[in-house]
Coordinates of C-alpha atoms and ligand atoms in Angstrom, one line a residue:
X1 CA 317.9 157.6 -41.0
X2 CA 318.0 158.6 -37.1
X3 CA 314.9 157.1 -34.9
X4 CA 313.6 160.2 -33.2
X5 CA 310.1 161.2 -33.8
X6 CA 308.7 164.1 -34.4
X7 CA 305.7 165.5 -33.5
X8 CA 303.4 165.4 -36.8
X9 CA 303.6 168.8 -38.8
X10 CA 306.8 170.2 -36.9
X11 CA 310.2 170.4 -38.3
X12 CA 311.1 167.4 -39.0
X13 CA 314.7 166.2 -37.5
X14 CA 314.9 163.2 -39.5
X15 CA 315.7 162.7 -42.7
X16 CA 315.8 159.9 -46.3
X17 CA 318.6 159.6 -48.2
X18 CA 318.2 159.7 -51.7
X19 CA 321.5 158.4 -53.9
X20 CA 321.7 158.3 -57.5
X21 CA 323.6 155.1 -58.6
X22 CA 324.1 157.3 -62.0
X23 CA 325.8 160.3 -60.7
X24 CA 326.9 159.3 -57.5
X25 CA 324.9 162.5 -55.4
X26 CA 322.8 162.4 -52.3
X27 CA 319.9 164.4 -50.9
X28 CA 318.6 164.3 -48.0
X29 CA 314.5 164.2 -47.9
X30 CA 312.7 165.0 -44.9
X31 CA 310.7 162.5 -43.1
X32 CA 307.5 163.9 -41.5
X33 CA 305.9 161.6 -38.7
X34 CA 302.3 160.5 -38.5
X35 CA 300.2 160.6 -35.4
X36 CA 299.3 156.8 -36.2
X37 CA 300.2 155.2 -39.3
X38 CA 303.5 155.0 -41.5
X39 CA 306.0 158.2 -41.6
X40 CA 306.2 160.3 -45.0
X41 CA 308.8 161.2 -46.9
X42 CA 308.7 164.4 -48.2
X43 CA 309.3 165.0 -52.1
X44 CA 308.0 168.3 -52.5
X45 CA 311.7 169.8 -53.4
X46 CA 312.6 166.4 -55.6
X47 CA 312.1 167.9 -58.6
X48 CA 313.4 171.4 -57.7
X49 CA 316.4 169.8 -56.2
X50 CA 317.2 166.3 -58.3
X51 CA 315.3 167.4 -62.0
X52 CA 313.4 163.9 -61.0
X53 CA 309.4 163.1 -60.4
X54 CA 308.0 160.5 -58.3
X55 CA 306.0 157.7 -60.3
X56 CA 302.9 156.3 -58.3
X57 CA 299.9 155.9 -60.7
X58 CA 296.9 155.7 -58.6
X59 CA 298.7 156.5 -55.6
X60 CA 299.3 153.4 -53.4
X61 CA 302.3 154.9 -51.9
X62 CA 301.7 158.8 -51.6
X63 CA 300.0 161.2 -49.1
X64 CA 298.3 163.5 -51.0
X65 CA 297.8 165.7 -48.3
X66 CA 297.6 166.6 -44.1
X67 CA 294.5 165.4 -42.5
X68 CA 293.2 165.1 -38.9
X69 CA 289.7 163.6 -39.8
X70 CA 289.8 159.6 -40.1
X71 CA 292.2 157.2 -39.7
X72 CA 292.5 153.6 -41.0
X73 CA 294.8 150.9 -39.7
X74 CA 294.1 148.0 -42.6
X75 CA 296.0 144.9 -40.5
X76 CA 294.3 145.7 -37.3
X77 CA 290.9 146.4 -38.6
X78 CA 290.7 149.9 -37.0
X79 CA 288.6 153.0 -38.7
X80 CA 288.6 156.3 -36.3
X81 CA 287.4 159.5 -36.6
X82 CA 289.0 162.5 -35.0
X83 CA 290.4 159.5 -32.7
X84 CA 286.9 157.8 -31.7
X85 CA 286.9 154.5 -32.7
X86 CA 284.0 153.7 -35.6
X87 CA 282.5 150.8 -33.2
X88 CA 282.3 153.1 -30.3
X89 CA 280.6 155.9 -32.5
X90 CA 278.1 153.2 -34.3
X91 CA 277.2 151.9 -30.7
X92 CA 276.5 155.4 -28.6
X93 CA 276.7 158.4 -31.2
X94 CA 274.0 159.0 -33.9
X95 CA 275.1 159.9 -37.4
X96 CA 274.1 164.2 -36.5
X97 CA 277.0 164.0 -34.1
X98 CA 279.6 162.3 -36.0
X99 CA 278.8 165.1 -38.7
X100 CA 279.4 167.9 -35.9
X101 CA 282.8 165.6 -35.3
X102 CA 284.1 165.3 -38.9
X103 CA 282.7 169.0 -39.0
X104 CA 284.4 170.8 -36.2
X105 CA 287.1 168.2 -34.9
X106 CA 285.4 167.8 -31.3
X107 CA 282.1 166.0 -30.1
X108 CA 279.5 168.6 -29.4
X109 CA 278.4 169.6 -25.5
X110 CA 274.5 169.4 -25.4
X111 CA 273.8 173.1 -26.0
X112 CA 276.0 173.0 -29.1
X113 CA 274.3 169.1 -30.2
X114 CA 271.0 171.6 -29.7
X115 CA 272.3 174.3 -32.1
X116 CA 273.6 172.0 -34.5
X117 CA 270.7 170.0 -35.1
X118 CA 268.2 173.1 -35.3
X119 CA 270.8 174.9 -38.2
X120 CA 270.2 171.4 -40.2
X121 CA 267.0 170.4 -40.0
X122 CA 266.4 174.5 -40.6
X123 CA 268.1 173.5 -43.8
X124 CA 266.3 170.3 -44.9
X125 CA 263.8 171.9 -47.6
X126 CA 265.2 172.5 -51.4
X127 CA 264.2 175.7 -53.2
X128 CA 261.1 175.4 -55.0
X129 CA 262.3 175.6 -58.2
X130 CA 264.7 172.8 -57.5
X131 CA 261.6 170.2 -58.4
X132 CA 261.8 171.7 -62.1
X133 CA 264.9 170.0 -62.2
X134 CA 263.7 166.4 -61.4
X135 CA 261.1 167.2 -63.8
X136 CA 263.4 167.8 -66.6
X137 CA 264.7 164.2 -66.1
X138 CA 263.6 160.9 -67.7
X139 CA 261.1 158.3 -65.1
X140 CA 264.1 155.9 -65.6
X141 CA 267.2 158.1 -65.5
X142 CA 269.3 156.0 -62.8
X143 CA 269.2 158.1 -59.6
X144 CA 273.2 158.6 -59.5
X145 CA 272.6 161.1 -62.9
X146 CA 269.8 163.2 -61.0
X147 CA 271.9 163.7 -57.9
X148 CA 275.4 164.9 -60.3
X149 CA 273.3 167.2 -61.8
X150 CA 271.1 168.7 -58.9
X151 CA 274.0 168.8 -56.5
X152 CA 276.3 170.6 -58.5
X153 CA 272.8 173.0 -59.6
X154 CA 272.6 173.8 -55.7
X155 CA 275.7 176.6 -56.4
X156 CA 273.1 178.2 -59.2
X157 CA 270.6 178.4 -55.9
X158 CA 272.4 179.5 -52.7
X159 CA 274.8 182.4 -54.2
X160 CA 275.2 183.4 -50.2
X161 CA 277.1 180.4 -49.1
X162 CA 280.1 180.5 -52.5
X163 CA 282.6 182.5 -51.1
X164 CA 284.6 179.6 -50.4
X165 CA 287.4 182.4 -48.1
X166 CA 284.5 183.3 -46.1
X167 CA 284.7 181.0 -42.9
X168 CA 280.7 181.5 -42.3
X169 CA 279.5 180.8 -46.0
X170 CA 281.7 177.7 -45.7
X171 CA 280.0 176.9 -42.5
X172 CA 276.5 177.4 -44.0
X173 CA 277.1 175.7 -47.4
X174 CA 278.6 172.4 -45.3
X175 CA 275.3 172.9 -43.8
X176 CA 272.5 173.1 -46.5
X177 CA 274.5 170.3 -48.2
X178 CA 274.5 168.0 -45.0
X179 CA 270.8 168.8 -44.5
X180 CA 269.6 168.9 -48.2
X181 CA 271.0 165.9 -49.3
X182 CA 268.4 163.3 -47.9
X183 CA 265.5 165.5 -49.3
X184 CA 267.2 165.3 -52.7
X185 CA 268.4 161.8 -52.7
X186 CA 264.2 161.1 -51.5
X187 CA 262.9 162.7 -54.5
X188 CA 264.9 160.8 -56.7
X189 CA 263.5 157.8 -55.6
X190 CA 260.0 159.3 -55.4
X191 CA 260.7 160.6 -58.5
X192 CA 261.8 157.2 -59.9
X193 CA 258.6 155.6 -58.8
X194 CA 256.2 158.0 -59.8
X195 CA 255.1 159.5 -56.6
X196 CA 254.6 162.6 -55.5
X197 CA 257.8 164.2 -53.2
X198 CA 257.1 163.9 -49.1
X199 CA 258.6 167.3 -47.8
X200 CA 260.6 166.8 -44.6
X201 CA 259.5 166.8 -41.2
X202 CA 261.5 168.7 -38.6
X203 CA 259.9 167.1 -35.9
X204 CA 261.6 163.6 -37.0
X205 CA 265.6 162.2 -36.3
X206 CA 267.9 163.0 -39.6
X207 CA 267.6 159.2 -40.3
X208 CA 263.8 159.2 -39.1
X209 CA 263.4 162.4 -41.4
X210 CA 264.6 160.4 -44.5
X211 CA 262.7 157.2 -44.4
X212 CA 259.9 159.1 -44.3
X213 CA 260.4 161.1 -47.2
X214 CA 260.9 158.1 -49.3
X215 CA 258.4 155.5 -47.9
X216 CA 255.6 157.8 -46.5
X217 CA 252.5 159.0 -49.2
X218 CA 250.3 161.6 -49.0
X219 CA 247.0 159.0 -48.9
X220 CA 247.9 157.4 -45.3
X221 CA 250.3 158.0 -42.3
X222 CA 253.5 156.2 -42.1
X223 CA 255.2 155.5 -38.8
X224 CA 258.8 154.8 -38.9
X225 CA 260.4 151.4 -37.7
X226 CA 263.1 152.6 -35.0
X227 CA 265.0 149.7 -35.6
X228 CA 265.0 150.4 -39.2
X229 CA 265.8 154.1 -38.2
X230 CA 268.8 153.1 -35.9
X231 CA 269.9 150.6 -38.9
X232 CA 269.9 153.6 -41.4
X233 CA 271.7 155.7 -39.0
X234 CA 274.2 153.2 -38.5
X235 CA 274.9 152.9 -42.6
X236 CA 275.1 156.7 -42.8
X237 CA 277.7 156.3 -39.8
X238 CA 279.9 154.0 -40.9
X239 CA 279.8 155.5 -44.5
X240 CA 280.8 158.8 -43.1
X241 CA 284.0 158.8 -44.5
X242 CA 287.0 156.7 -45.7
X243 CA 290.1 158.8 -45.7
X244 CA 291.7 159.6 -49.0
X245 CA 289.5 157.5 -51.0
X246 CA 288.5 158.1 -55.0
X247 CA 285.6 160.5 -54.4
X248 CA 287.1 162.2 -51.7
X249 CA 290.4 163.2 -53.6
X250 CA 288.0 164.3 -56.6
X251 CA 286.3 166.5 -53.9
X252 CA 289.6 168.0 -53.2
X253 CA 291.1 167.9 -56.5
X254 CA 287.8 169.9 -57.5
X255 CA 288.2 172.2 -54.5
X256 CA 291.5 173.1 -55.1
X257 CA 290.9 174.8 -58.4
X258 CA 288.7 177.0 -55.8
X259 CA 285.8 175.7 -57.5
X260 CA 282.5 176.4 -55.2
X261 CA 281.5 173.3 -52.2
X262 CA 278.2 172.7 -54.3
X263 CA 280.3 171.5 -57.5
X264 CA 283.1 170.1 -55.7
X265 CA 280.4 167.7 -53.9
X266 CA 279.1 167.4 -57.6
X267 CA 282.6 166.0 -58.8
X268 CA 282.1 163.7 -55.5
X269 CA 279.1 162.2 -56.6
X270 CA 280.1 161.1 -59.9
X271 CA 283.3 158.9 -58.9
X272 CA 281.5 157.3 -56.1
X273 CA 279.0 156.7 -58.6
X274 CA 281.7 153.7 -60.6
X275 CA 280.9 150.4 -59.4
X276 CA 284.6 150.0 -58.4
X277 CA 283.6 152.8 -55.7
X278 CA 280.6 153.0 -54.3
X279 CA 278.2 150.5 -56.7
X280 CA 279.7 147.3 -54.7
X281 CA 276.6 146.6 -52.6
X282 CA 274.5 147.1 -55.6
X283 CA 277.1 144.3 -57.1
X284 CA 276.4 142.1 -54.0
X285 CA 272.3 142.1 -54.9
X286 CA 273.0 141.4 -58.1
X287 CA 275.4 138.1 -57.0
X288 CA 272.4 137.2 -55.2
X289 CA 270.2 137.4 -58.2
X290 CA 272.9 135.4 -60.5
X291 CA 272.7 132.8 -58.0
X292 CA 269.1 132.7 -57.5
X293 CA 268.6 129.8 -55.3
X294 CA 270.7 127.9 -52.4
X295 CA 271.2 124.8 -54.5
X296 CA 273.2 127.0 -57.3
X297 CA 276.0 128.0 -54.2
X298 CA 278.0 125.6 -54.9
X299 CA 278.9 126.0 -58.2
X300 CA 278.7 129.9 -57.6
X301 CA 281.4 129.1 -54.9
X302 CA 283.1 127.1 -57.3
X303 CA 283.7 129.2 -60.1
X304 CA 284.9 132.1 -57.7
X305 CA 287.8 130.0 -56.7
X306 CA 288.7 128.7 -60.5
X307 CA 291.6 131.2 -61.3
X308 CA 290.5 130.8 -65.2
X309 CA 287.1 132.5 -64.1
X310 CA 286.5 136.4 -63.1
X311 CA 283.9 135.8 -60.7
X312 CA 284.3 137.4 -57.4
X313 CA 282.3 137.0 -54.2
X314 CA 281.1 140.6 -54.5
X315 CA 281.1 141.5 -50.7
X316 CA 284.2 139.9 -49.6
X317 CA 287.4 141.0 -49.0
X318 CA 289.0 144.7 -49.0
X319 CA 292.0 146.9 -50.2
X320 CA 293.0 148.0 -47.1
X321 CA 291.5 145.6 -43.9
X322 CA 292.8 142.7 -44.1
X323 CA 291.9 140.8 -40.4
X324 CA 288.6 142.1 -40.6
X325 CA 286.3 145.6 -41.4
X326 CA 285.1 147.0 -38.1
X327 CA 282.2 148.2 -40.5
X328 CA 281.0 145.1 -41.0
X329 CA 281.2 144.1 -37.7
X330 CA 278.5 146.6 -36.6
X331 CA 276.1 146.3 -39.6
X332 CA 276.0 142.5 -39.0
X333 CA 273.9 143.0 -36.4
X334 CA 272.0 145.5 -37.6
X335 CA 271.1 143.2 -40.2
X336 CA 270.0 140.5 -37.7
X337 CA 267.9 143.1 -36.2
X338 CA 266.6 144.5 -39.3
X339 CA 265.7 141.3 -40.6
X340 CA 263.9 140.0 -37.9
X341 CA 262.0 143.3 -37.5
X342 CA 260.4 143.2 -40.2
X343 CA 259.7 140.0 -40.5
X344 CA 261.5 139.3 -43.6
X345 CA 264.4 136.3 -42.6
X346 CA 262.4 133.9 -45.0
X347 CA 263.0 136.3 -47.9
X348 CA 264.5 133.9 -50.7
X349 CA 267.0 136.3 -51.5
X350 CA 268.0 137.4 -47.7
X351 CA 267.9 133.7 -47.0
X352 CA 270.5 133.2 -49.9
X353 CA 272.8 136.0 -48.9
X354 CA 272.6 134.2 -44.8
X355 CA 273.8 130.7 -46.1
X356 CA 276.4 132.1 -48.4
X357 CA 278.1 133.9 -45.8
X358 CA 278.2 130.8 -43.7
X359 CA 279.6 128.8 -46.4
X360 CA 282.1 131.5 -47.2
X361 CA 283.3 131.9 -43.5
X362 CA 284.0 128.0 -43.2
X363 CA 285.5 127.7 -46.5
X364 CA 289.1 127.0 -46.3
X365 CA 289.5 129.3 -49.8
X366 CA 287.9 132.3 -48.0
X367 CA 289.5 131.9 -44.1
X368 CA 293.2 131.3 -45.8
X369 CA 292.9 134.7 -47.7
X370 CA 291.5 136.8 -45.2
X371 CA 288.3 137.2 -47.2
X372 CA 285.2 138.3 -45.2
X373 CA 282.4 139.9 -45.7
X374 CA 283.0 143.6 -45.9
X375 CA 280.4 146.8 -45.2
X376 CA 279.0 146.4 -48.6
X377 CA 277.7 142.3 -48.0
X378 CA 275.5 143.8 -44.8
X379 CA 274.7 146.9 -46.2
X380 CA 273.2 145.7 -49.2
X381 CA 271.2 143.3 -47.2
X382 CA 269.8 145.3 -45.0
X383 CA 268.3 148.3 -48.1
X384 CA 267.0 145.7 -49.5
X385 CA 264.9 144.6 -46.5
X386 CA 263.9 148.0 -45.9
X387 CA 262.5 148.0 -49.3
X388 CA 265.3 150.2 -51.6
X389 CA 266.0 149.3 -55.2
X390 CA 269.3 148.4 -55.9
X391 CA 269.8 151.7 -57.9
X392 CA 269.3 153.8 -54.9
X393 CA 272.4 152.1 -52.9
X394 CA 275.2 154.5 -54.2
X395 CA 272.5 157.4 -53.5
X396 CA 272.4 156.5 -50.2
X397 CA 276.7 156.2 -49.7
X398 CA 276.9 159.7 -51.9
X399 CA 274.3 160.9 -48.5
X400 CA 276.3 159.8 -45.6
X401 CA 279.7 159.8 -47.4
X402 CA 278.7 163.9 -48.1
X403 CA 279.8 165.3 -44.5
X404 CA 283.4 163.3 -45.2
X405 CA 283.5 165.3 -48.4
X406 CA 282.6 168.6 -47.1
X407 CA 285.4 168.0 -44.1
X408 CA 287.5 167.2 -45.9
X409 CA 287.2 170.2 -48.3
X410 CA 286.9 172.8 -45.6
X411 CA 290.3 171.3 -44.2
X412 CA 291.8 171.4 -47.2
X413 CA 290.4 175.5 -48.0
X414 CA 291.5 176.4 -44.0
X415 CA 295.0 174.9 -44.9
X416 CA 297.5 177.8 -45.6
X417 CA 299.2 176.6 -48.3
X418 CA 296.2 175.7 -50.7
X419 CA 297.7 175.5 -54.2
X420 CA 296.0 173.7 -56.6
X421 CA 296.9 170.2 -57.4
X422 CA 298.2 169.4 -60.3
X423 CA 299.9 166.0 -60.5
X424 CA 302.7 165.7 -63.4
X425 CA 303.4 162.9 -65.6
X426 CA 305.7 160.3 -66.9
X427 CA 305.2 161.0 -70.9
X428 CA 305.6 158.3 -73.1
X429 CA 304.3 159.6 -76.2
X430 CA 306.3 160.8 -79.7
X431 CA 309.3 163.3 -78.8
X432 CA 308.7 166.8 -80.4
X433 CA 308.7 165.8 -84.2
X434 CA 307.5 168.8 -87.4
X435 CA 304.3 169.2 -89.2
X436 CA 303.6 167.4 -92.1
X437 CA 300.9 168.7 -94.8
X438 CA 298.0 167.0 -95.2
X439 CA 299.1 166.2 -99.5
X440 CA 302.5 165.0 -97.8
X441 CA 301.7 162.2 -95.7
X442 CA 303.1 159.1 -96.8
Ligands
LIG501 N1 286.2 136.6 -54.1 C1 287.0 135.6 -54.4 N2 288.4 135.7 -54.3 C2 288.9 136.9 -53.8 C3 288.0 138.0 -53.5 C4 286.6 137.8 -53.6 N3 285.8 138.8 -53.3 N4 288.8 139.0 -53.1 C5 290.0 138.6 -53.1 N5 290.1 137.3 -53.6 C6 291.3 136.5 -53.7 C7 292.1 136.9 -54.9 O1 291.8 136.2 -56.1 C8 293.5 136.5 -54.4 O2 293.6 135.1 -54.5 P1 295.1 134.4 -54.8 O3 295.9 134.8 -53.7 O4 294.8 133.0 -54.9 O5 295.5 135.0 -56.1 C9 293.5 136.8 -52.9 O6 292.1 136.7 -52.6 C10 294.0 138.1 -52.5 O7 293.3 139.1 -53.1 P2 293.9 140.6 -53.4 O8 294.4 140.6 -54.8 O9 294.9 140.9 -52.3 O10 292.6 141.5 -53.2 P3 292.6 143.0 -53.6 O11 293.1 143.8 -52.5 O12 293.1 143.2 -55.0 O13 291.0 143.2 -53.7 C11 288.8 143.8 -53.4 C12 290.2 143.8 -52.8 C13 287.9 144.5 -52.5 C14 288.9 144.6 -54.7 C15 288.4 142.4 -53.6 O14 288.4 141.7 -52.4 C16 287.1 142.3 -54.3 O15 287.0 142.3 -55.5 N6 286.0 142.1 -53.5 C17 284.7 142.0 -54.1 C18 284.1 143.4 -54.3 C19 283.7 144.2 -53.1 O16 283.0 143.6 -52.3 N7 284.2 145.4 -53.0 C20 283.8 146.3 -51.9 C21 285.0 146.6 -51.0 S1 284.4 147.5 -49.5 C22 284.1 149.1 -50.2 C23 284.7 150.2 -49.5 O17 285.5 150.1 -48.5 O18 284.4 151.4 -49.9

């Protein structure tokens, strides 16, 4: 393989050498460079060309695709968008201009910030007849099953914005979803508590905008905490998106079918929803729960490291950063901030969640393994203390992560080669074998 590199995308000059140790050939597969990360290798003429398919069951070593939206480097503990650093944009960006980032691929000059955040909050109220929907739904449906169903009802709704080769009704649909889905992920929790829904305020921040429509009622006026505003604008920041995670390859799975932005965002929504996705800081509360009180710890601690036991520290460790998440890094002191805001640091359960993570960041178990607490341990702490029910966690990912979704889609739509994916298989059932009758079967 020669050492050149290639500019990403362009012919490439270099090339992998592929022999069979059956027949003896060799073909050469191109190797595509990266603008950071590992070089590809590029297998789209294997089959064509050796009558072989790759093998990668949930894809730890393939690219699915080209993207130019977020990059992760898991050893150095780096997550950039577009090229900005994730720190730099949770310190001095707010979460409307990382969505006109992920959106358009540059940060916005002032007059375009301007234009950008009148088009969303000018798209921040549902169509009437989208309450009917909530309405339809059980007081105790879990909040994750009203947002599958009234995301993917938006396409029945907005018929203007679903010709998905029209550049402008892409435009607008990325729009109305960014902007609508803090008023629908509001009334589901209004919804769930039996209150009526708080319509949005135009006047108010986007992260502003949605505390209110979940905390304020209709019988007395309800300030928002800024701190608690900049900590939810953080969350919806660093959740923005994750590269070619689950629910992001559903969104463009679903997309390439040519299926409309409204049910592809639908399709989203339902993988984030498994707890091996996006129901991790709803598994952290729940750890806390288990636990209950400082005393139990260390037995807790104790069982996670007996090898005979499943228990995990839900809240440590990660797939991919392994030195440290740059997510958590921010939200931790958001959550010192949050906490002492409102007063809460004596919360029994906050309090419990504070002295585990000190014991777990001493611990010789946790430091040898590289296992610290990850975005989900913060985030979880902090909803709580604003006062969210566990169940509304995921709702709250499946918000921010929505603009990553949406990018991601309209990259994938604007790409000229769209084809629809269709990954193939290594089949290990029964080889072709003849139909028996029903009164001859042995
Ligand atoms: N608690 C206790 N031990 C752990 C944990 C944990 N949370 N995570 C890893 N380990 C141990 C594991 O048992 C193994 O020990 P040993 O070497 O003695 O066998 C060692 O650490 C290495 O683990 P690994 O197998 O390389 O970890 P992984 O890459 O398979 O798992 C993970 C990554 C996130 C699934 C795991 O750390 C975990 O289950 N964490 C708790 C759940 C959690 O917080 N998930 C949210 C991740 S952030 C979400 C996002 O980015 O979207």
């Amino acid at each position: 393989m020669a050492n050149a590199k290639t500019a990403p995308g362009t012919t490439p000059e270099k090339s992998f050498t592929l022999t069979s140790n059956m027949t003896g050939e060799s073909w050469d597969l191109p190797v595509l460079d990266s603008t950071a990360g590992p070089s590809v290798i590029d297998v789209r003429k294997l089959y064509d060309e050796t009558d072989y398919f790759t093998y990668d069951p949930s894809f730890t070593s393939t690219g699915s695709c080209k993207s130019g939206l977020t990059f992760i480097d898991g050893d150095k503990g780096i997550l950039m968008h577009r090229g900005y650093d994730i720190k730099e944009l949770a310190s001095k960006s707010s979460f409307l201009e990382v969505c006109y980032l992920l959106l358009n691929g540059e940060l916005p000059k002032s007059a375009e910030m301007e234009t950008f955040r009148k088009t969303i909050t000018h798209h921040t109220m549902v169509h009437e007849q989208v309450h009917n929907f909530f309405r339809g739904f059980r007081r105790d449906a879990h909040p994750m099953a009203i947002m599958c169903g009234v995301v993917g009802a938006l396409s029945a709704f907005y018929h203007d914005s679903l010709d998905i080769w029209d550049p402008r009704q892409r435009e607008i649909s990325a729009h109305r979803l960014i902007a609508k889905m803090p008023t629908l992920a509001a009334m589901a929790y209004k919804y769930s508590v039996g209150q009526p829904f708080v319509y949005p305020r135009n006047d108010l921040s986007y992260s502003e905008n949605f505390l209110h429509m979940c905390f304020a009622v209709p019988a007395e006026d309800y300030k928002v905490n800024p701190i608690c505003a900049r900590a939810m604008d953080r969350i919806f920041i660093l959740h923005a998106d994750h590269e070619q995670n689950a629910s992001t390859s559903t969104v463009r799975l679903a997309g390439s079918s040519q299926a409309n932005p409204f049910a592809c965002i639908a399709a989203g929504i339902a993988c984030l929803w498994g707890p091996a996705h996006g129901g991790a800081n709803q598994a952290v509360l729940e750890m806390l729960r288990e636990i209950g009180t400082k005393d139990n710890i260390p037995d807790f601690i104790k069982r996670v490291k007996d090898k005979s036991d499943n228990t995990r520290l839900m809240g440590f460790g990660h797939r991919v950063y392994k030195n440290h998440d740059p997510r958590a890094t921010v939200l931790r002191e958001s959550c010192n901030e949050v906490l002492d805001a409102l007063g809460v640091r004596n919360d029994p359960m906050l309090a419990l969640a504070m002295e585990l993570e000190r014991i777990a960041l001493e611990d010789e178990y946790f430091v040898s393994r590289k296992l610290f607490p990850n975005v989900d341990f913060y985030s979880g702490i902090i909803l709580k203390a604003m006062g969210f029910p566990t169940s509304m966690f995921t709702v709250l990912f499946a918000v921010a992560r929505t603009v990553g979704w949406i990018s991601q889609w309209k990259e994938m739509i604007e790409e000229p080669q769209l084809r629809i994916g269709r990954p193939r298989q290594l089949y290990t059932g029964p080889a072709m074998r003849p139909y028996v009758p029903v009164d001859k079967r042995g």
